[in-house]
mmCIF file of C-alpha atoms in Angstrom:
data_model
loop_
_atom_site.group_PDB
_atom_site.id
_atom_site.type_symbol
_atom_site.label_atom_id
_atom_site.label_comp_id
_atom_site.label_asym_id
_atom_site.label_seq_id
_atom_site.Cartn_x
_atom_site.Cartn_y
_atom_site.Cartn_z
ATOM 1 C CA UNK V 82 -8.189 6.940 -11.666
ATOM 2 C CA UNK V 83 -9.157 4.912 -8.460
ATOM 3 C CA UNK V 84 -9.477 2.615 -9.356
ATOM 4 C CA UNK V 85 -9.811 -2.030 -8.821
ATOM 5 C CA UNK V 86 -6.747 -3.857 -10.482
ATOM 6 C CA UNK V 87 -5.063 -6.389 -11.110
ATOM 7 C CA UNK V 88 -1.075 -6.370 -9.984
ATOM 8 C CA UNK V 89 0.050 -9.781 -9.876
ATOM 9 C CA UNK V 90 -2.008 -13.048 -10.109
ATOM 10 C CA UNK V 91 -1.866 -16.630 -8.067
ATOM 11 C CA UNK V 92 -4.187 -19.344 -8.825
ATOM 12 C CA UNK V 93 -4.431 -20.603 -5.333
ATOM 13 C CA UNK V 94 -4.640 -17.458 -3.653
ATOM 14 C CA UNK V 95 -6.758 -14.781 -6.908
ATOM 15 C CA UNK V 96 -6.677 -11.593 -4.271
ATOM 16 C CA UNK V 97 -3.865 -11.567 -3.317
ATOM 17 C CA UNK V 98 -3.316 -9.697 -6.000
ATOM 18 C CA UNK V 99 -5.561 -7.500 -6.267
ATOM 19 C CA UNK V 100 -5.128 -3.757 -5.872
ATOM 20 C CA UNK V 101 -6.803 -0.871 -5.242
ATOM 21 C CA UNK V 102 -4.986 2.029 -6.086
ATOM 22 C CA UNK V 103 -4.976 4.933 -9.418
ATOM 23 C CA UNK V 104 -4.432 3.707 -12.760
ATOM 24 C CA UNK V 105 -4.920 5.996 -15.727
ATOM 25 C CA UNK V 106 -4.959 3.550 -18.835
ATOM 26 C CA UNK V 107 -4.889 5.152 -22.299
ATOM 27 C CA UNK V 108 -8.126 4.515 -23.611
ATOM 28 C CA UNK V 109 -8.482 3.922 -28.280
ATOM 29 C CA UNK V 110 -8.939 7.023 -29.956
ATOM 30 C CA UNK V 111 -12.912 7.189 -30.595
ATOM 31 C CA UNK V 112 -13.704 5.120 -27.794
ATOM 32 C CA UNK V 113 -15.983 6.932 -25.575
ATOM 33 C CA UNK V 114 -15.397 7.657 -21.971
ATOM 34 C CA UNK V 115 -18.979 6.468 -19.042
ATOM 35 C CA UNK V 116 -18.012 7.690 -15.974
ATOM 36 C CA UNK V 117 -19.310 4.251 -13.207
ATOM 37 C CA UNK V 118 -22.467 5.246 -11.549
ATOM 38 C CA UNK V 119 -22.062 1.312 -10.237
ATOM 39 C CA UNK V 120 -21.065 -1.143 -11.301
ATOM 40 C CA UNK V 121 -21.083 -5.351 -10.979
ATOM 41 C CA UNK V 122 -18.672 -8.753 -10.362
ATOM 42 C CA UNK V 123 -18.937 -11.575 -11.464
ATOM 43 C CA UNK V 124 -16.953 -14.890 -11.395
ATOM 44 C CA UNK V 125 -14.704 -13.176 -14.334
ATOM 45 C CA UNK V 126 -13.406 -11.096 -12.149
ATOM 46 C CA UNK V 127 -11.589 -13.802 -10.270
ATOM 47 C CA UNK V 128 -10.415 -15.814 -13.215
ATOM 48 C CA UNK V 129 -8.163 -12.965 -14.144
ATOM 49 C CA UNK V 130 -6.203 -12.558 -10.795
ATOM 50 C CA UNK V 131 -6.109 -16.337 -10.866
ATOM 51 C CA UNK V 132 -4.850 -15.828 -14.457
ATOM 52 C CA UNK V 133 -7.580 -17.252 -16.488
ATOM 53 C CA UNK V 134 -8.475 -15.406 -19.378
ATOM 54 C CA UNK V 135 -5.927 -12.133 -18.867
ATOM 55 C CA UNK V 136 -2.079 -12.675 -19.778
ATOM 56 C CA UNK V 137 0.357 -11.551 -17.270
ATOM 57 C CA UNK V 138 2.124 -9.585 -19.760
ATOM 58 C CA UNK V 139 -1.709 -7.093 -19.685
ATOM 59 C CA UNK V 140 -1.272 -6.412 -16.390
ATOM 60 C CA UNK V 141 -2.768 -4.215 -14.794
ATOM 61 C CA UNK V 142 -5.559 -4.432 -15.994
ATOM 62 C CA UNK V 143 -8.183 -3.268 -13.793
ATOM 63 C CA UNK V 144 -10.860 -5.107 -13.739
ATOM 64 C CA UNK V 145 -14.998 -5.404 -13.912
ATOM 65 C CA UNK V 146 -16.960 -6.456 -17.231
ATOM 66 C CA UNK V 147 -20.173 -4.769 -15.825
ATOM 67 C CA UNK V 148 -20.934 -1.015 -15.581
ATOM 68 C CA UNK V 149 -24.089 2.146 -15.313
ATOM 69 C CA UNK V 150 -22.761 5.086 -16.018
ATOM 70 C CA UNK V 151 -23.300 8.774 -17.424
ATOM 71 C CA UNK V 152 -22.328 10.196 -20.654
ATOM 72 C CA UNK V 153 -20.303 13.262 -20.177
ATOM 73 C CA UNK V 154 -23.787 15.136 -22.125
ATOM 74 C CA UNK V 155 -25.374 13.705 -18.681
ATOM 75 C CA UNK V 156 -26.431 10.484 -20.846
ATOM 76 C CA UNK V 157 -27.156 7.667 -18.741
ATOM 77 C CA UNK V 158 -26.415 4.107 -20.153
ATOM 78 C CA UNK V 159 -25.176 1.292 -19.481
ATOM 79 C CA UNK V 160 -21.681 -0.691 -21.456
ATOM 80 C CA UNK V 161 -22.440 -4.353 -23.309
ATOM 81 C CA UNK V 162 -19.329 -5.108 -22.596
ATOM 82 C CA UNK V 163 -18.218 -7.444 -25.531
ATOM 83 C CA UNK V 164 -16.042 -6.028 -27.813
ATOM 84 C CA UNK V 165 -15.545 -8.338 -31.556
ATOM 85 C CA UNK V 166 -12.639 -7.414 -33.143
ATOM 86 C CA UNK V 167 -12.764 -4.277 -35.977
ATOM 87 C CA UNK V 168 -13.041 -6.162 -38.633
ATOM 88 C CA UNK V 169 -16.075 -8.585 -37.472
ATOM 89 C CA UNK V 170 -19.104 -8.614 -38.862
ATOM 90 C CA UNK V 171 -21.890 -9.849 -37.487
ATOM 91 C CA UNK V 172 -22.952 -11.709 -33.928
ATOM 92 C CA UNK V 173 -20.178 -10.272 -32.067
ATOM 93 C CA UNK V 174 -20.530 -13.154 -29.657
ATOM 94 C CA UNK V 175 -19.536 -15.358 -32.911
ATOM 95 C CA UNK V 176 -17.017 -13.762 -33.477
ATOM 96 C CA UNK V 177 -13.767 -16.423 -32.584
ATOM 97 C CA UNK V 178 -11.057 -12.983 -31.249
ATOM 98 C CA UNK V 179 -13.922 -10.796 -29.495
ATOM 99 C CA UNK V 180 -12.799 -10.051 -26.151
ATOM 100 C CA UNK V 181 -14.897 -8.474 -22.945
ATOM 101 C CA UNK V 182 -13.577 -5.547 -21.281
ATOM 102 C CA UNK V 183 -11.093 -6.866 -18.245
ATOM 103 C CA UNK V 184 -9.771 -8.944 -21.409
ATOM 104 C CA UNK V 185 -7.453 -6.570 -23.155
ATOM 105 C CA UNK V 186 -9.218 -2.894 -22.220
ATOM 106 C CA UNK V 187 -9.731 -1.616 -18.640
ATOM 107 C CA UNK V 188 -12.592 -3.036 -17.619
ATOM 108 C CA UNK V 189 -15.593 -0.865 -14.771
ATOM 109 C CA UNK V 190 -14.615 -1.886 -11.411
ATOM 110 C CA UNK V 191 -13.469 2.359 -11.876
ATOM 111 C CA UNK V 192 -13.896 5.792 -11.738
ATOM 112 C CA UNK V 193 -14.468 6.318 -15.813
ATOM 113 C CA UNK V 194 -14.198 3.809 -18.259
ATOM 114 C CA UNK V 195 -13.717 3.611 -22.450
ATOM 115 C CA UNK V 196 -15.957 2.080 -24.439
ATOM 116 C CA UNK V 197 -16.819 1.790 -28.582
ATOM 117 C CA UNK V 198 -20.364 4.251 -28.604
ATOM 118 C CA UNK V 199 -21.790 0.632 -30.527
ATOM 119 C CA UNK V 200 -21.479 -0.840 -27.184
ATOM 120 C CA UNK V 201 -23.313 1.641 -25.506
ATOM 121 C CA UNK V 202 -27.555 1.043 -24.664
ATOM 122 C CA UNK V 203 -29.199 4.044 -23.187
ATOM 123 C CA UNK V 204 -30.911 3.442 -19.419
ATOM 124 C CA UNK V 205 -34.503 3.507 -18.673
ATOM 125 C CA UNK V 206 -34.876 5.484 -15.851
ATOM 126 C CA UNK V 207 -36.886 3.001 -14.158
ATOM 127 C CA UNK V 208 -34.207 0.717 -13.032
ATOM 128 C CA UNK V 209 -32.220 1.990 -10.512
ATOM 129 C CA UNK V 210 -28.023 2.161 -11.126
ATOM 130 C CA UNK V 211 -27.597 -1.001 -9.924
ATOM 131 C CA UNK V 212 -30.236 -2.832 -10.817
ATOM 132 C CA UNK V 213 -28.730 -1.716 -14.116
ATOM 133 C CA UNK V 214 -25.312 -2.688 -13.196
ATOM 134 C CA UNK V 215 -26.310 -6.447 -13.088
ATOM 135 C CA UNK V 216 -27.754 -6.531 -16.669
ATOM 136 C CA UNK V 217 -24.549 -7.008 -19.103
ATOM 137 C CA UNK V 218 -23.416 -10.521 -17.864
ATOM 138 C CA UNK V 219 -25.609 -11.776 -15.667
ATOM 139 C CA UNK V 220 -29.064 -11.572 -16.365
ATOM 140 C CA UNK V 221 -27.932 -11.099 -20.303
ATOM 141 C CA UNK V 222 -26.392 -14.866 -20.148
ATOM 142 C CA UNK V 223 -29.811 -15.953 -18.504
ATOM 143 C CA UNK V 224 -32.025 -14.378 -20.715
ATOM 144 C CA UNK V 225 -29.407 -15.328 -23.744
ATOM 145 C CA UNK V 226 -29.385 -18.711 -22.612
ATOM 146 C CA UNK V 227 -34.195 -18.954 -21.561
ATOM 147 C CA UNK V 228 -35.038 -18.055 -24.948
ATOM 148 C CA UNK V 229 -31.594 -18.713 -27.352
ATOM 149 C CA UNK V 230 -29.161 -21.087 -26.567
ATOM 150 C CA UNK V 231 -32.893 -23.667 -25.044
ATOM 151 C CA UNK V 232 -35.372 -21.896 -26.903
ATOM 152 C CA UNK V 233 -37.686 -21.412 -24.131
ATOM 153 C CA UNK V 234 -41.185 -21.099 -24.436
ATOM 154 C CA UNK V 235 -44.002 -20.034 -21.626
ATOM 155 C CA UNK V 236 -44.938 -23.654 -20.525
ATOM 156 C CA UNK V 237 -42.364 -25.535 -20.394
ATOM 157 C CA UNK V 238 -40.201 -27.303 -17.919
ATOM 158 C CA UNK V 239 -36.371 -25.141 -17.330
ATOM 159 C CA UNK V 240 -33.275 -26.854 -14.448
ATOM 160 C CA UNK V 241 -31.279 -24.319 -13.243
ATOM 161 C CA UNK V 242 -28.607 -26.192 -11.505
ATOM 162 C CA UNK V 243 -26.969 -24.137 -8.610
ATOM 163 C CA UNK V 244 -29.356 -21.929 -6.997
ATOM 164 C CA UNK V 245 -27.659 -18.750 -5.648
ATOM 165 C CA UNK V 246 -24.952 -17.277 -8.026
ATOM 166 C CA UNK V 247 -25.644 -14.493 -10.718
ATOM 167 C CA UNK V 248 -27.392 -16.607 -13.514
ATOM 168 C CA UNK V 249 -29.076 -19.117 -11.774
ATOM 169 C CA UNK V 250 -31.133 -16.074 -9.632
ATOM 170 C CA UNK V 251 -31.056 -14.370 -13.055
ATOM 171 C CA UNK V 252 -32.594 -16.990 -14.871
ATOM 172 C CA UNK V 253 -35.452 -17.788 -12.064
ATOM 173 C CA UNK V 254 -36.059 -14.469 -12.090
ATOM 174 C CA UNK V 255 -36.960 -13.459 -15.974
ATOM 175 C CA UNK V 256 -38.059 -17.489 -16.783
ATOM 176 C CA UNK V 257 -40.694 -17.644 -13.871
ATOM 177 C CA UNK V 258 -41.975 -14.049 -15.788
ATOM 178 C CA UNK V 259 -41.742 -15.463 -18.628
ATOM 179 C CA UNK V 260 -44.827 -18.252 -17.026
ATOM 180 C CA UNK V 261 -41.759 -21.012 -17.335
ATOM 181 C CA UNK V 262 -41.900 -23.797 -14.670
ATOM 182 C CA UNK V 263 -39.181 -22.923 -12.919
ATOM 183 C CA UNK V 264 -37.219 -26.072 -10.979
ATOM 184 C CA UNK V 265 -33.846 -25.632 -9.264
ATOM 185 C CA UNK V 266 -31.021 -27.208 -7.725
ATOM 186 C CA UNK V 267 -28.656 -26.986 -4.897
ATOM 187 C CA UNK V 268 -26.627 -27.947 -2.045
ATOM 188 C CA UNK V 269 -28.192 -25.705 0.449
ATOM 189 C CA UNK V 270 -31.434 -25.790 2.135
ATOM 190 C CA UNK V 271 -30.958 -22.259 2.761
ATOM 191 C CA UNK V 272 -29.937 -21.138 -0.837
ATOM 192 C CA UNK V 273 -33.051 -23.605 -2.036
ATOM 193 C CA UNK V 274 -34.834 -22.173 0.195
ATOM 194 C CA UNK V 275 -34.736 -18.572 -0.910
ATOM 195 C CA UNK V 276 -34.400 -20.258 -4.200
ATOM 196 C CA UNK V 277 -38.574 -20.082 -4.094
ATOM 197 C CA UNK V 278 -39.309 -17.057 -2.707
ATOM 198 C CA UNK V 279 -37.100 -15.847 -5.551
ATOM 199 C CA UNK V 280 -40.065 -17.497 -7.946
ATOM 200 C CA UNK V 281 -38.846 -21.755 -8.246
ATOM 201 C CA UNK V 282 -42.055 -23.782 -8.036
ATOM 202 C CA UNK V 283 -39.411 -26.596 -6.660
ATOM 203 C CA UNK V 284 -36.130 -26.955 -5.022
ATOM 204 C CA UNK V 285 -33.571 -29.675 -4.864
ATOM 205 C CA UNK V 286 -31.128 -31.269 -3.475
ATOM 206 C CA UNK V 287 -27.741 -31.258 -5.540
ATOM 207 C CA UNK V 288 -27.906 -34.163 -7.853
ATOM 208 C CA UNK V 289 -31.035 -35.651 -6.268
ATOM 209 C CA UNK V 290 -34.138 -37.062 -8.655
ATOM 210 C CA UNK V 291 -36.559 -34.810 -10.366
ATOM 211 C CA UNK V 292 -40.313 -36.261 -9.986
ATOM 212 C CA UNK V 293 -39.638 -35.831 -14.668
ATOM 213 C CA UNK V 294 -37.588 -34.299 -16.580
ATOM 214 C CA UNK V 295 -37.686 -31.304 -18.183
ATOM 215 C CA UNK V 296 -37.051 -29.574 -20.710
ATOM 216 C CA UNK V 297 -34.057 -27.715 -20.511
ATOM 217 C CA UNK V 298 -31.241 -27.388 -18.116
ATOM 218 C CA UNK V 299 -29.656 -23.659 -17.536
ATOM 219 C CA UNK V 300 -25.794 -25.500 -16.197
ATOM 220 C CA UNK V 301 -23.397 -22.665 -15.263
ATOM 221 C CA UNK V 302 -21.050 -25.235 -12.825
ATOM 222 C CA UNK V 303 -20.069 -28.371 -14.998
ATOM 223 C CA UNK V 304 -18.671 -30.837 -13.883
ATOM 224 C CA UNK V 305 -20.219 -31.108 -10.443
ATOM 225 C CA UNK V 306 -23.857 -31.271 -11.971
ATOM 226 C CA UNK V 307 -22.969 -32.066 -16.039
ATOM 227 C CA UNK V 308 -24.502 -35.875 -14.957
ATOM 228 C CA UNK V 309 -27.134 -35.263 -13.470
ATOM 229 C CA UNK V 310 -27.415 -32.574 -16.394
ATOM 230 C CA UNK V 311 -27.852 -34.592 -19.008
ATOM 231 C CA UNK V 312 -30.078 -36.644 -16.424
ATOM 232 C CA UNK V 313 -32.863 -34.352 -16.054
ATOM 233 C CA UNK V 314 -33.604 -33.604 -19.901
ATOM 234 C CA UNK V 315 -36.448 -35.871 -21.742
ATOM 235 C CA UNK V 316 -35.587 -36.826 -25.134
ATOM 236 C CA UNK V 317 -34.982 -33.883 -27.504
ATOM 237 C CA UNK V 318 -34.037 -31.480 -24.531
ATOM 238 C CA UNK V 319 -31.334 -29.668 -24.372
ATOM 239 C CA UNK V 320 -28.692 -28.237 -22.509
ATOM 240 C CA UNK V 321 -27.860 -24.688 -22.470
ATOM 241 C CA UNK V 322 -24.087 -24.354 -20.740
ATOM 242 C CA UNK V 323 -22.863 -20.659 -20.229
ATOM 243 C CA UNK V 324 -19.542 -21.891 -17.444
ATOM 244 C CA UNK V 325 -18.457 -24.405 -15.866
ATOM 245 C CA UNK V 326 -17.260 -22.665 -11.866
ATOM 246 C CA UNK V 327 -16.876 -26.528 -10.479
ATOM 247 C CA UNK V 328 -14.601 -27.968 -13.869
ATOM 248 C CA UNK V 329 -14.340 -27.796 -17.222
ATOM 249 C CA UNK V 330 -14.633 -31.770 -17.692
ATOM 250 C CA UNK V 331 -16.736 -33.309 -17.069
ATOM 251 C CA UNK V 332 -17.409 -37.860 -18.655
ATOM 252 C CA UNK V 333 -19.932 -36.658 -21.468
ATOM 253 C CA UNK V 334 -22.226 -39.334 -21.735
ATOM 254 C CA UNK V 335 -21.772 -39.609 -25.584
ATOM 255 C CA UNK V 336 -24.177 -42.846 -25.473
ATOM 256 C CA UNK V 337 -27.004 -40.439 -23.676
ATOM 257 C CA UNK V 338 -26.818 -37.539 -25.584
ATOM 258 C CA UNK V 339 -26.681 -39.769 -28.705
ATOM 259 C CA UNK V 340 -29.484 -42.543 -27.704
ATOM 260 C CA UNK V 341 -32.647 -40.346 -27.011
ATOM 261 C CA UNK V 342 -31.118 -36.990 -28.635
ATOM 262 C CA UNK V 343 -29.609 -34.260 -26.776
ATOM 263 C CA UNK V 344 -29.052 -31.000 -27.547
ATOM 264 C CA UNK V 345 -26.219 -28.652 -25.577
ATOM 265 C CA UNK V 346 -25.877 -25.104 -26.254
ATOM 266 C CA UNK V 347 -23.242 -23.615 -25.494
ATOM 267 C CA UNK V 348 -23.330 -19.638 -25.231
ATOM 268 C CA UNK V 349 -21.564 -17.075 -23.738
ATOM 269 C CA UNK V 350 -22.888 -13.333 -22.547
ATOM 270 C CA UNK V 351 -25.016 -11.778 -25.807
ATOM 271 C CA UNK V 352 -25.536 -8.922 -27.870
ATOM 272 C CA UNK V 353 -26.128 -5.407 -28.061
ATOM 273 C CA UNK V 354 -30.089 -6.622 -29.504
ATOM 274 C CA UNK V 355 -30.458 -8.875 -26.497
ATOM 275 C CA UNK V 356 -29.221 -6.982 -23.928
ATOM 276 C CA UNK V 357 -31.484 -3.949 -24.584
ATOM 277 C CA UNK V 358 -34.267 -6.417 -25.133
ATOM 278 C CA UNK V 359 -33.278 -8.521 -21.754
ATOM 279 C CA UNK V 360 -34.127 -4.764 -20.636
ATOM 280 C CA UNK V 361 -37.425 -3.829 -22.308
ATOM 281 C CA UNK V 362 -38.326 -7.368 -20.588
ATOM 282 C CA UNK V 363 -38.065 -6.046 -16.011
ATOM 283 C CA UNK V 364 -39.677 -2.979 -17.859
ATOM 284 C CA UNK V 365 -42.621 -3.872 -18.934
ATOM 285 C CA UNK V 366 -42.270 -7.461 -16.233
ATOM 286 C CA UNK V 367 -41.529 -5.628 -13.394
ATOM 287 C CA UNK V 368 -39.406 -8.429 -12.322
ATOM 288 C CA UNK V 369 -35.579 -6.428 -10.957
ATOM 289 C CA UNK V 370 -32.264 -7.835 -10.471
ATOM 290 C CA UNK V 371 -30.920 -9.060 -6.526
ATOM 291 C CA UNK V 372 -29.133 -7.081 -5.033
ATOM 292 C CA UNK V 373 -26.949 -9.182 -2.996
ATOM 293 C CA UNK V 374 -25.224 -5.667 -0.867
ATOM 294 C CA UNK V 375 -23.791 -3.048 -2.224
ATOM 295 C CA UNK V 376 -20.053 -1.630 -0.773
ATOM 296 C CA UNK V 377 -17.362 0.876 -2.601
ATOM 297 C CA UNK V 378 -14.430 0.809 -4.083
ATOM 298 C CA UNK V 379 -12.567 -0.123 -1.117
ATOM 299 C CA UNK V 380 -14.744 -3.369 -0.100
ATOM 300 C CA UNK V 381 -13.602 -5.394 -4.183
ATOM 301 C CA UNK V 382 -11.997 -7.377 -1.528
ATOM 302 C CA UNK V 383 -14.163 -8.600 0.929
ATOM 303 C CA UNK V 384 -16.839 -9.240 -1.708
ATOM 304 C CA UNK V 385 -14.755 -11.329 -4.438
ATOM 305 C CA UNK V 386 -13.198 -12.990 -0.807
ATOM 306 C CA UNK V 387 -17.153 -13.577 -0.219
ATOM 307 C CA UNK V 388 -18.122 -14.465 -3.577
ATOM 308 C CA UNK V 389 -15.482 -17.706 -3.841
ATOM 309 C CA UNK V 390 -16.600 -18.663 -0.848
ATOM 310 C CA UNK V 391 -19.976 -18.947 -2.299
ATOM 311 C CA UNK V 392 -21.648 -17.430 0.634
ATOM 312 C CA UNK V 393 -24.127 -14.993 -2.482
ATOM 313 C CA UNK V 394 -27.403 -14.788 -3.587
ATOM 314 C CA UNK V 395 -27.565 -11.867 -6.411
ATOM 315 C CA UNK V 396 -25.266 -9.889 -7.511
ATOM 316 C CA UNK V 397 -23.275 -7.854 -5.919
ATOM 317 C CA UNK V 398 -22.654 -4.148 -6.836
ATOM 318 C CA UNK V 399 -19.611 -1.557 -6.547
ATOM 319 C CA UNK V 400 -20.189 1.827 -6.641
ATOM 320 C CA UNK V 401 -16.908 3.885 -7.224
ATOM 321 C CA UNK V 402 -17.947 7.664 -6.198
ATOM 322 C CA UNK V 403 -18.967 6.027 -3.191
ATOM 323 C CA UNK V 404 -22.586 4.660 -1.722
ATOM 324 C CA UNK V 405 -23.498 8.140 -0.798
ATOM 325 C CA UNK V 406 -22.675 9.408 -3.893
ATOM 326 C CA UNK V 407 -23.862 6.964 -6.478
ATOM 327 C CA UNK V 408 -26.941 7.143 -4.757
ATOM 328 C CA UNK V 409 -27.464 11.598 -4.646
ATOM 329 C CA UNK V 410 -26.036 11.388 -8.521
#
């Protein structure tokens, strides 16, 4: 089976350990095969290649957490990649032993992937394969950050740090569709302009003083924007944190947190029910995921290099069977 996988890991040169080739993993008993029509890339793939969250004794490991595809009976599905431990009962994201596809079990950048039946969500035919493949990480995470972790409601104001990334782009689209006032930041003028085109009401330079304080900040950048995120919040506001791409150890500024009664809400991915909900939201609002580009498996290396360099707006989608094959399916 052709796939993109981690052969070795290097924190300084992650792409050195990437290989596109043949692997035939043994699926767990009872898991369901999905023929992958489209998958999408995430920073998680780069972290795995750097050796973060993926022990070397699990190599080789197929990359990828997101996919949409077809069951053997022709049913079209979206794959939910959060895997709780066998004995866990309750919300899967709260299981301390949970994993994602490509951490313990082979991921989605392959011609086929195997998952438990409970991790399958029916794909609505109104979504293209590429659009559906964007949902399981970026759009699920953004949905949960906005409406669960931050508890935002129509009319509220949200600041999205780091416009351009997959989660940030998803958050801008979903927040605007939900009736929120959407502000964002970016280091580059081009990304700020693009964010406004996508629906942000205003876009600011990273760290800029805002016209007023906001109800919530969506934070996936980490050290580079953390102090600004805390300063941007109104008293009683919330920072929803789902990542730290620039570093995970910023100054805590606890005096500001307790004096202004700020709330810091960590969140990871989302539940199967929330994946269903975000697809329903897209269908009801007409919003569609922003696809940066679509590449075949052989294009994964160049695509990950673009992602590592920050040269992406929206999601990069991979079609393991080839772009033409997936479009015709």
